[in-house]
């Protein structure tokens, strides 16, 4: 365990956690919403500092990151806990666990992680993923700082529900983000995730303002966030506030955890794909075999520059700098 950052002591041994917008008031010997930050003797501690449940070398496309070192692998780290309570969570066995009910955590030092990362051929860096990395902020930041000293790229796969101060402290050590923009109404966020939309939007804008690589994932859930008009509002907001070159991944929902709504239809995914393509240059379909939604096409000359089949990636039309071979347009970070 390690004393956590970002908290305020209150009366009667209570603590206010200021890491994320929940701003939990945590009683003595209790945990916040995330389930892994606990009030022990009037101090907020991270119970999962140095503890991971997952450590794997993954294709970077699995994050998903399609325009950030395509074709490379990345050391992917995950722990337990989350500051959301998504009813449709696909990783609920880790995200909704505490150390009391998850016996498979393994201990690592940040130096262990760096050594593993630098000694793997073709590895581009480290991804903080699987569960919500915000909730193990202290270990993530420590690793990220050392990663930059070792010329490793860093990426964070996140729900974006983090307060400004911790994000500001982290941003210099993070190269890329995939943010899960789950819907575009606060009603959805409150009912389905126990979170709020506005902080996520602010996170997205802040990432772009710092010129960090950003990709967005949106899981399409039938009857809950599949209204075409609201989706179009979201797409126009992304284009206007973040930029038309922001990469968007539209993912097919399958029944999981507490949700048994039938899976998303292919026709709905294609409908939303076509809507998004009117405003955004790079839109992809996840969890579905639809060739136009997997390959990268240069938005200037319309040449196909990256071919994808599953997680097999073939760079057919971009140079070592990530530019289109045909017209020189910047496509990816490489």
Coordinates of N, CA and C in Angstrom, one line a residue, residues 69-277:
X69 N 1.8 4.3 -33.7 CA 2.7 3.2 -34.0 C 2.0 2.0 -34.4
X70 N 1.2 2.1 -35.5 CA 0.5 0.9 -36.1 C 1.5 -0.2 -36.4
X71 N 1.0 -1.5 -36.1 CA 1.8 -2.7 -36.4 C 2.8 -3.0 -35.3
X72 N 2.9 -2.2 -34.3 CA 3.8 -2.4 -33.2 C 3.1 -3.2 -32.1
X73 N 3.9 -3.7 -31.1 CA 3.3 -4.3 -29.9 C 3.5 -3.3 -28.8
X74 N 2.8 -3.5 -27.7 CA 3.0 -2.6 -26.5 C 2.7 -3.4 -25.2
X75 N 3.6 -3.1 -24.2 CA 3.4 -3.8 -22.9 C 2.2 -3.2 -22.3
X76 N 1.2 -4.1 -22.0 CA -0.1 -3.6 -21.5 C -0.3 -4.1 -20.0
X77 N -0.6 -3.1 -19.2 CA -0.7 -3.3 -17.7 C -2.1 -3.1 -17.2
X78 N -2.6 -3.9 -16.3 CA -3.9 -3.6 -15.7 C -3.9 -4.1 -14.3
X79 N -4.8 -3.5 -13.5 CA -5.0 -3.8 -12.1 C -6.4 -4.1 -11.9
X80 N -6.9 -3.8 -10.7 CA -8.4 -3.9 -10.4 C -9.0 -2.6 -9.9
X81 N -10.3 -2.5 -10.0 CA -11.0 -1.3 -9.6 C -11.4 -0.4 -10.7
X82 N -12.4 0.4 -10.5 CA -12.8 1.4 -11.5 C -13.7 2.4 -10.8
X83 N -13.6 3.7 -11.3 CA -14.5 4.7 -10.8 C -15.8 4.8 -11.5
X84 N -16.1 3.9 -12.4 CA -17.4 3.7 -13.0 C -18.1 2.4 -12.5
X85 N -19.4 2.3 -12.7 CA -20.1 1.1 -12.4 C -21.0 0.7 -13.6
X86 N -20.3 0.6 -14.7 CA -21.0 0.3 -16.0 C -21.8 -1.0 -15.9
X87 N -23.1 -1.0 -16.2 CA -23.9 -2.2 -16.1 C -23.5 -3.2 -17.3
X88 N -22.8 -2.7 -18.3 CA -22.5 -3.5 -19.5 C -21.0 -3.8 -19.5
X89 N -20.3 -3.6 -18.4 CA -18.8 -3.8 -18.4 C -18.4 -5.1 -18.9
X90 N -17.4 -5.1 -19.7 CA -16.8 -6.4 -20.3 C -15.7 -6.9 -19.5
X91 N -15.2 -6.2 -18.5 CA -14.1 -6.6 -17.6 C -14.5 -6.5 -16.1
X92 N -15.8 -6.8 -15.8 CA -16.3 -6.6 -14.5 C -15.6 -7.4 -13.4
X93 N -15.0 -8.6 -13.9 CA -14.3 -9.4 -12.9 C -13.1 -8.7 -12.3
X94 N -12.5 -7.8 -13.0 CA -11.4 -7.0 -12.4 C -11.8 -5.6 -12.0
X95 N -12.7 -5.0 -12.9 CA -13.1 -3.6 -12.6 C -13.9 -3.4 -11.4
X96 N -14.7 -4.4 -11.1 CA -15.6 -4.3 -9.9 C -15.1 -5.1 -8.7
X97 N -13.8 -5.4 -8.7 CA -13.2 -6.1 -7.6 C -12.5 -5.2 -6.6
X98 N -12.3 -5.7 -5.4 CA -11.4 -5.1 -4.4 C -10.3 -6.2 -4.1
X99 N -9.3 -5.8 -3.3 CA -8.3 -6.8 -3.0 C -8.8 -7.9 -2.1
X100 N -10.0 -7.6 -1.5 CA -10.6 -8.7 -0.7 C -11.1 -9.9 -1.5
X101 N -11.5 -9.6 -2.7 CA -12.2 -10.7 -3.5 C -11.4 -11.0 -4.8
X102 N -10.2 -10.5 -4.9 CA -9.4 -10.8 -6.1 C -8.0 -11.3 -5.7
X103 N -7.8 -12.6 -5.7 CA -6.6 -13.2 -5.1 C -5.4 -13.3 -6.1
X104 N -5.6 -12.8 -7.3 CA -4.6 -13.1 -8.3 C -3.6 -12.0 -8.6
X105 N -3.6 -11.0 -7.8 CA -2.7 -9.8 -8.0 C -1.3 -10.2 -7.8
X106 N -0.4 -9.7 -8.7 CA 1.0 -10.0 -8.5 C 1.8 -8.7 -8.3
X107 N 2.8 -8.7 -7.5 CA 3.5 -7.5 -7.2 C 4.7 -7.2 -8.1
X108 N 4.8 -6.0 -8.5 CA 5.9 -5.5 -9.4 C 6.4 -4.2 -8.9
X109 N 7.7 -3.9 -9.2 CA 8.2 -2.6 -9.0 C 8.1 -1.9 -10.3
X110 N 8.2 -0.5 -10.3 CA 8.2 0.2 -11.5 C 9.5 -0.2 -12.3
X111 N 10.6 -0.5 -11.7 CA 11.8 -0.9 -12.4 C 11.6 -2.2 -13.1
X112 N 10.9 -3.1 -12.4 CA 10.5 -4.4 -13.0 C 9.9 -4.2 -14.4
X113 N 8.9 -3.3 -14.3 CA 8.1 -3.0 -15.5 C 8.9 -2.4 -16.6
X114 N 9.8 -1.5 -16.3 CA 10.6 -0.8 -17.3 C 11.6 -1.9 -17.9
X115 N 12.1 -2.7 -17.1 CA 13.1 -3.7 -17.7 C 12.3 -4.7 -18.6
X116 N 11.1 -5.1 -18.3 CA 10.4 -5.9 -19.2 C 10.1 -5.2 -20.5
X117 N 9.7 -4.0 -20.4 CA 9.4 -3.2 -21.6 C 10.6 -3.0 -22.5
X118 N 11.7 -2.6 -22.0 CA 12.9 -2.2 -22.8 C 13.5 -3.5 -23.5
X119 N 13.3 -4.6 -22.9 CA 14.0 -5.8 -23.4 C 13.2 -6.6 -24.3
X120 N 12.0 -6.1 -24.7 CA 11.2 -6.9 -25.7 C 11.3 -6.2 -27.1
X121 N 11.8 -7.0 -28.1 CA 12.0 -6.5 -29.4 C 10.6 -6.0 -30.0
X122 N 10.6 -4.9 -30.7 CA 9.4 -4.4 -31.4 C 8.4 -3.7 -30.5
X123 N 8.8 -3.7 -29.2 CA 7.9 -3.0 -28.3 C 8.0 -1.5 -28.3
X124 N 6.9 -0.8 -28.5 CA 6.9 0.6 -28.6 C 6.8 1.3 -27.2
X125 N 6.3 0.6 -26.2 CA 6.2 1.3 -24.9 C 5.3 0.6 -24.0
X126 N 4.5 1.4 -23.2 CA 3.7 0.8 -22.1 C 2.3 1.4 -22.2
X127 N 1.3 0.6 -22.1 CA -0.1 1.0 -22.1 C -0.7 0.7 -20.8
X128 N -1.4 1.6 -20.2 CA -2.2 1.5 -19.0 C -3.6 1.2 -19.3
X129 N -4.1 0.0 -19.1 CA -5.3 -0.4 -19.7 C -6.0 -1.5 -18.9
X130 N -6.9 -2.3 -19.5 CA -7.7 -3.4 -18.9 C -8.7 -2.9 -17.9
X131 N -8.3 -2.4 -16.8 CA -9.2 -1.7 -15.9 C -9.0 -0.2 -16.0
X132 N -9.7 0.6 -15.2 CA -9.5 2.1 -15.3 C -8.2 2.5 -14.6
X133 N -7.2 3.0 -15.4 CA -5.9 3.3 -14.8 C -5.9 4.5 -13.9
X134 N -6.9 5.3 -14.0 CA -7.0 6.5 -13.0 C -6.9 6.0 -11.6
X135 N -7.6 4.9 -11.3 CA -7.7 4.4 -9.9 C -6.4 3.9 -9.3
X136 N -5.4 3.6 -10.2 CA -4.1 3.2 -9.7 C -3.1 4.3 -10.2
X137 N -3.5 5.5 -10.0 CA -2.8 6.7 -10.5 C -1.3 6.8 -10.0
X138 N -1.1 6.5 -8.8 CA 0.3 6.7 -8.2 C 1.3 5.7 -8.9
X139 N 0.9 4.5 -9.1 CA 1.8 3.5 -9.7 C 2.0 3.8 -11.2
X140 N 0.8 4.2 -11.9 CA 0.9 4.6 -13.3 C 1.8 5.8 -13.5
X141 N 1.7 6.8 -12.7 CA 2.5 8.0 -12.9 C 4.0 7.6 -12.7
X142 N 4.3 6.9 -11.7 CA 5.7 6.5 -11.4 C 6.3 5.7 -12.6
X143 N 5.5 4.8 -13.1 CA 6.0 4.0 -14.3 C 6.2 4.9 -15.5
X144 N 5.2 5.8 -15.7 CA 5.2 6.7 -16.9 C 6.4 7.6 -16.9
X145 N 6.8 8.2 -15.7 CA 7.9 9.0 -15.6 C 9.2 8.3 -15.9
X146 N 9.3 7.1 -15.4 CA 10.5 6.3 -15.8 C 10.5 5.8 -17.2
X147 N 9.3 5.6 -17.8 CA 9.2 5.2 -19.2 C 9.8 6.3 -20.1
X148 N 9.4 7.5 -19.8 CA 9.9 8.6 -20.6 C 11.4 8.8 -20.6
X149 N 12.0 8.5 -19.4 CA 13.5 8.5 -19.3 C 14.1 7.4 -20.1
X150 N 13.4 6.4 -20.4 CA 13.9 5.2 -21.1 C 13.4 5.2 -22.6
X151 N 12.9 6.4 -23.1 CA 12.5 6.5 -24.5 C 11.4 5.5 -24.8
X152 N 10.5 5.2 -23.9 CA 9.3 4.4 -24.2 C 8.1 5.3 -24.3
X153 N 7.3 4.9 -25.3 CA 6.0 5.6 -25.4 C 5.0 5.2 -24.4
X154 N 4.1 6.0 -24.0 CA 3.1 5.7 -23.0 C 1.7 6.0 -23.5
X155 N 0.8 5.2 -23.1 CA -0.6 5.4 -23.5 C -1.6 5.0 -22.4
X156 N -2.7 5.6 -22.4 CA -3.7 5.4 -21.3 C -5.0 5.1 -22.0
X157 N -5.6 4.0 -21.6 CA -7.0 3.6 -22.1 C -7.9 3.9 -20.9
X158 N -8.8 4.9 -21.1 CA -9.5 5.4 -19.9 C -10.9 5.8 -20.2
X159 N -11.7 6.0 -19.1 CA -13.0 6.5 -19.3 C -13.0 8.0 -19.2
X160 N -11.9 8.6 -18.9 CA -11.7 10.1 -18.9 C -12.3 10.8 -17.7
X161 N -12.8 10.0 -16.7 CA -13.4 10.6 -15.5 C -12.4 10.9 -14.5
X162 N -11.6 12.0 -14.7 CA -10.5 12.4 -13.8 C -10.6 13.9 -13.6
X163 N -10.1 14.4 -12.4 CA -10.1 15.8 -12.2 C -9.0 16.5 -12.8
X164 N -9.1 17.8 -13.0 CA -8.1 18.6 -13.7 C -6.7 18.5 -13.2
X165 N -6.5 18.6 -11.9 CA -5.2 18.7 -11.3 C -4.4 17.4 -11.5
X166 N -5.0 16.2 -11.2 CA -4.2 15.0 -11.5 C -3.9 14.8 -13.0
X167 N -4.9 15.2 -13.8 CA -4.6 15.1 -15.3 C -3.5 16.0 -15.7
X168 N -3.5 17.2 -15.2 CA -2.4 18.2 -15.5 C -1.0 17.6 -15.1
X169 N -1.0 16.9 -13.9 CA 0.3 16.4 -13.5 C 0.7 15.2 -14.3
X170 N -0.2 14.5 -14.9 CA 0.1 13.3 -15.6 C 0.4 13.5 -17.1
X171 N -0.2 14.6 -17.7 CA -0.2 14.8 -19.1 C 1.2 14.8 -19.8
X172 N 2.2 15.4 -19.1 CA 3.5 15.5 -19.7 C 4.2 14.1 -19.8
X173 N 3.7 13.1 -19.1 CA 4.3 11.8 -19.2 C 3.5 10.8 -20.0
X174 N 2.4 11.3 -20.7 CA 1.6 10.4 -21.4 C 1.5 10.9 -22.9
X175 N 1.8 9.9 -23.8 CA 1.9 10.3 -25.2 C 0.5 10.1 -26.0
X176 N -0.3 9.2 -25.6 CA -1.5 8.9 -26.3 C -2.6 8.4 -25.4
X177 N -3.8 8.7 -25.8 CA -5.0 8.3 -25.0 C -6.0 7.7 -25.9
X178 N -6.7 6.6 -25.4 CA -7.9 6.2 -26.0 C -9.0 6.4 -24.9
X179 N -9.9 7.3 -25.2 CA -10.9 7.7 -24.2 C -12.3 7.1 -24.6
X180 N -12.9 6.4 -23.7 CA -14.2 5.8 -23.9 C -15.3 6.8 -23.7
X181 N -15.8 7.4 -24.8 CA -16.9 8.3 -24.7 C -18.2 7.5 -24.9
X182 N -18.8 7.2 -23.7 CA -19.8 6.1 -23.7 C -21.1 6.5 -24.3
X183 N -21.4 7.8 -24.3 CA -22.7 8.3 -24.8 C -22.6 9.8 -24.8
X184 N -23.7 10.5 -25.2 CA -23.6 12.0 -25.3 C -24.8 12.6 -24.6
X185 N -25.3 11.9 -23.5 CA -26.3 12.5 -22.6 C -25.8 12.1 -21.2
X186 N -26.0 13.1 -20.3 CA -25.7 12.9 -18.9 C -26.6 11.8 -18.3
X187 N -27.8 11.7 -18.8 CA -28.8 10.8 -18.3 C -28.2 9.3 -18.4
X188 N -27.6 9.1 -19.6 CA -27.0 7.7 -19.8 C -25.9 7.5 -18.8
X189 N -25.0 8.5 -18.7 CA -23.9 8.4 -17.7 C -24.3 8.1 -16.3
X190 N -25.3 8.8 -15.8 CA -25.8 8.7 -14.5 C -26.4 7.3 -14.3
X191 N -27.3 6.9 -15.2 CA -28.0 5.6 -15.0 C -27.2 4.4 -15.3
X192 N -26.3 4.5 -16.3 CA -25.6 3.3 -16.7 C -24.2 3.2 -16.3
X193 N -23.6 4.3 -15.8 CA -22.2 4.2 -15.4 C -21.9 4.8 -14.0
X194 N -22.9 5.5 -13.4 CA -22.7 6.2 -12.2 C -21.7 7.3 -12.3
X195 N -21.5 7.8 -13.5 CA -20.6 8.9 -13.7 C -21.3 10.1 -14.3
X196 N -20.5 11.0 -14.9 CA -21.0 12.2 -15.5 C -20.3 12.5 -16.8
X197 N -21.1 13.1 -17.8 CA -20.5 13.3 -19.1 C -19.6 14.5 -19.1
X198 N -19.9 15.6 -18.5 CA -19.2 16.8 -18.7 C -17.7 16.7 -18.3
X199 N -17.3 16.0 -17.2 CA -15.9 15.9 -16.9 C -15.1 15.1 -18.0
X200 N -15.8 14.2 -18.7 CA -15.2 13.4 -19.8 C -14.9 14.3 -21.0
X201 N -15.9 15.2 -21.3 CA -15.7 16.2 -22.4 C -14.6 17.1 -22.1
X202 N -14.5 17.5 -20.8 CA -13.4 18.4 -20.4 C -12.0 17.7 -20.6
X203 N -12.0 16.4 -20.2 CA -10.7 15.6 -20.4 C -10.3 15.6 -21.8
X204 N -11.3 15.3 -22.7 CA -11.0 15.2 -24.1 C -10.4 16.5 -24.6
X205 N -11.0 17.6 -24.3 CA -10.6 18.9 -24.7 C -9.2 19.2 -24.2
X206 N -8.9 18.9 -23.0 CA -7.6 19.1 -22.4 C -6.5 18.3 -23.1
X207 N -6.8 17.1 -23.4 CA -5.8 16.2 -24.1 C -5.4 16.8 -25.4
X208 N -6.5 17.3 -26.2 CA -6.2 17.9 -27.5 C -5.4 19.2 -27.3
X209 N -5.7 20.0 -26.3 CA -5.1 21.3 -26.1 C -3.6 21.1 -25.8
X210 N -3.2 19.9 -25.3 CA -1.8 19.6 -25.0 C -1.1 18.8 -26.2
X211 N -1.8 18.7 -27.3 CA -1.3 18.1 -28.5 C -0.9 16.7 -28.3
X212 N -1.6 16.0 -27.5 CA -1.4 14.5 -27.3 C -2.2 13.8 -28.3
X213 N -1.7 12.6 -28.6 CA -2.5 11.8 -29.6 C -3.8 11.2 -28.9
X214 N -4.9 11.4 -29.6 CA -6.2 11.0 -29.0 C -7.0 10.2 -30.0
X215 N -7.5 9.0 -29.5 CA -8.5 8.3 -30.2 C -9.7 8.0 -29.2
X216 N -10.9 7.9 -29.8 CA -12.1 7.8 -29.0 C -12.8 6.5 -29.3
X217 N -13.3 5.8 -28.3 CA -14.1 4.6 -28.5 C -15.6 4.9 -28.1
X218 N -16.5 4.5 -28.9 CA -17.9 4.6 -28.5 C -18.6 3.2 -28.7
X219 N -19.1 2.6 -27.6 CA -19.8 1.4 -27.7 C -21.3 1.6 -27.9
X220 N -21.8 1.1 -29.0 CA -23.2 1.3 -29.4 C -24.1 0.3 -28.8
X221 N -24.9 0.7 -27.8 CA -25.8 -0.2 -27.1 C -27.3 0.1 -27.5
X222 N -27.9 -0.9 -28.1 CA -29.3 -0.7 -28.6 C -30.2 -0.2 -27.5
X223 N -31.0 0.8 -27.9 CA -32.1 1.5 -27.1 C -31.5 2.4 -26.0
X224 N -30.2 2.4 -25.7 CA -29.6 3.2 -24.7 C -28.8 4.4 -25.2
X225 N -28.0 4.2 -26.3 CA -27.2 5.3 -26.8 C -27.2 5.2 -28.3
X226 N -28.3 4.7 -28.9 CA -28.3 4.5 -30.4 C -29.3 5.4 -31.1
X227 N -29.6 6.6 -30.5 CA -30.4 7.5 -31.2 C -29.6 8.3 -32.2
X228 N -29.9 8.2 -33.5 CA -29.1 8.8 -34.5 C -28.9 10.3 -34.4
X229 N -29.9 11.0 -33.9 CA -29.9 12.5 -33.7 C -28.9 12.8 -32.6
X230 N -28.9 12.1 -31.5 CA -27.9 12.4 -30.4 C -26.5 12.0 -30.9
X231 N -26.4 10.9 -31.6 CA -25.1 10.5 -32.1 C -24.5 11.5 -33.0
X232 N -25.4 12.1 -33.9 CA -24.9 13.1 -34.8 C -24.4 14.3 -34.0
X233 N -25.1 14.7 -32.9 CA -24.7 15.8 -32.1 C -23.3 15.5 -31.5
X234 N -23.1 14.3 -31.1 CA -21.8 13.9 -30.6 C -20.7 14.0 -31.6
X235 N -21.0 13.6 -32.8 CA -20.0 13.6 -33.9 C -19.6 15.0 -34.3
X236 N -20.6 15.9 -34.3 CA -20.4 17.3 -34.6 C -19.6 18.0 -33.5
X237 N -19.9 17.6 -32.3 CA -19.1 18.1 -31.2 C -17.6 17.7 -31.3
X238 N -17.4 16.4 -31.6 CA -16.0 16.0 -31.7 C -15.3 16.7 -32.8
X239 N -16.0 16.9 -34.0 CA -15.3 17.5 -35.1 C -15.0 19.0 -34.8
X240 N -16.0 19.7 -34.1 CA -15.8 21.1 -33.8 C -14.8 21.4 -32.7
X241 N -15.0 20.6 -31.6 CA -14.2 20.9 -30.4 C -12.8 20.2 -30.4
X242 N -12.7 19.0 -31.1 CA -11.5 18.2 -31.0 C -10.8 18.2 -32.3
X243 N -11.5 18.2 -33.4 CA -10.9 18.2 -34.8 C -11.4 17.0 -35.6
X244 N -11.4 17.3 -36.9 CA -12.0 16.2 -37.8 C -11.0 15.1 -38.0
X245 N -9.8 15.2 -37.6 CA -8.8 14.0 -37.7 C -8.8 13.2 -36.5
X246 N -9.6 13.5 -35.5 CA -9.7 12.6 -34.3 C -10.2 11.2 -34.7
X247 N -9.5 10.2 -34.3 CA -9.9 8.8 -34.7 C -11.0 8.3 -33.8
X248 N -12.0 7.8 -34.4 CA -13.2 7.3 -33.7 C -13.4 5.8 -34.0
X249 N -13.5 5.0 -32.9 CA -13.8 3.6 -33.0 C -15.2 3.3 -32.5
X250 N -16.1 2.8 -33.4 CA -17.4 2.4 -33.0 C -17.5 0.9 -32.8
X251 N -17.9 0.5 -31.6 CA -17.8 -0.9 -31.2 C -19.1 -1.5 -31.1
X252 N -19.2 -2.8 -31.4 CA -20.4 -3.6 -31.3 C -20.5 -4.1 -29.8
X253 N -21.7 -3.8 -29.3 CA -22.0 -4.3 -27.9 C -22.5 -5.7 -27.9
X254 N -22.1 -6.5 -26.9 CA -22.6 -7.8 -26.6 C -23.1 -7.8 -25.2
X255 N -24.1 -8.6 -24.8 CA -24.6 -8.6 -23.4 C -23.5 -9.1 -22.5
X256 N -23.3 -8.3 -21.4 CA -22.3 -8.6 -20.4 C -22.8 -8.1 -19.1
X257 N -22.2 -8.7 -18.0 CA -22.4 -8.3 -16.6 C -23.8 -8.2 -16.3
X258 N -24.4 -7.0 -16.0 CA -25.8 -6.8 -15.6 C -26.7 -6.5 -16.7
X259 N -26.2 -6.5 -17.9 CA -27.1 -6.1 -19.1 C -27.3 -7.2 -20.0
X260 N -28.6 -7.4 -20.4 CA -28.9 -8.5 -21.3 C -29.7 -8.0 -22.5
X261 N -29.5 -6.8 -22.8 CA -30.1 -6.2 -24.1 C -29.4 -7.0 -25.2
X262 N -30.1 -7.3 -26.3 CA -29.5 -8.0 -27.4 C -28.4 -7.2 -28.1
X263 N -27.5 -7.9 -28.7 CA -26.3 -7.3 -29.3 C -26.6 -6.3 -30.4
X264 N -25.7 -5.4 -30.6 CA -25.9 -4.4 -31.7 C -26.0 -5.0 -33.0
X265 N -26.9 -4.6 -33.9 CA -27.0 -5.1 -35.2 C -25.9 -4.5 -36.1
X266 N -25.5 -5.2 -37.1 CA -24.5 -4.7 -38.1 C -25.0 -3.5 -38.8
X267 N -26.3 -3.5 -39.1 CA -26.9 -2.4 -39.8 C -26.9 -1.1 -39.0
X268 N -27.0 -1.2 -37.7 CA -26.9 0.0 -36.9 C -25.5 0.5 -36.8
X269 N -24.5 -0.4 -36.7 CA -23.2 0.0 -36.8 C -22.8 0.7 -38.1
X270 N -23.2 0.2 -39.2 CA -22.9 0.8 -40.5 C -23.6 2.1 -40.6
X271 N -24.9 2.2 -40.1 CA -25.6 3.5 -40.1 C -24.8 4.6 -39.4
X272 N -24.3 4.2 -38.2 CA -23.6 5.2 -37.4 C -22.2 5.5 -38.0
X273 N -21.6 4.5 -38.7 CA -20.3 4.7 -39.4 C -20.5 5.7 -40.5
X274 N -21.6 5.6 -41.2 CA -21.8 6.5 -42.3 C -22.1 7.9 -41.8
X275 N -22.8 8.1 -40.7 CA -23.0 9.4 -40.1 C -21.7 10.0 -39.6
X276 N -20.9 9.2 -39.0 CA -19.6 9.7 -38.4 C -18.7 10.2 -39.6
X277 N -18.7 9.4 -40.7 CA -17.8 9.7 -41.8 C -18.1 11.1 -42.4

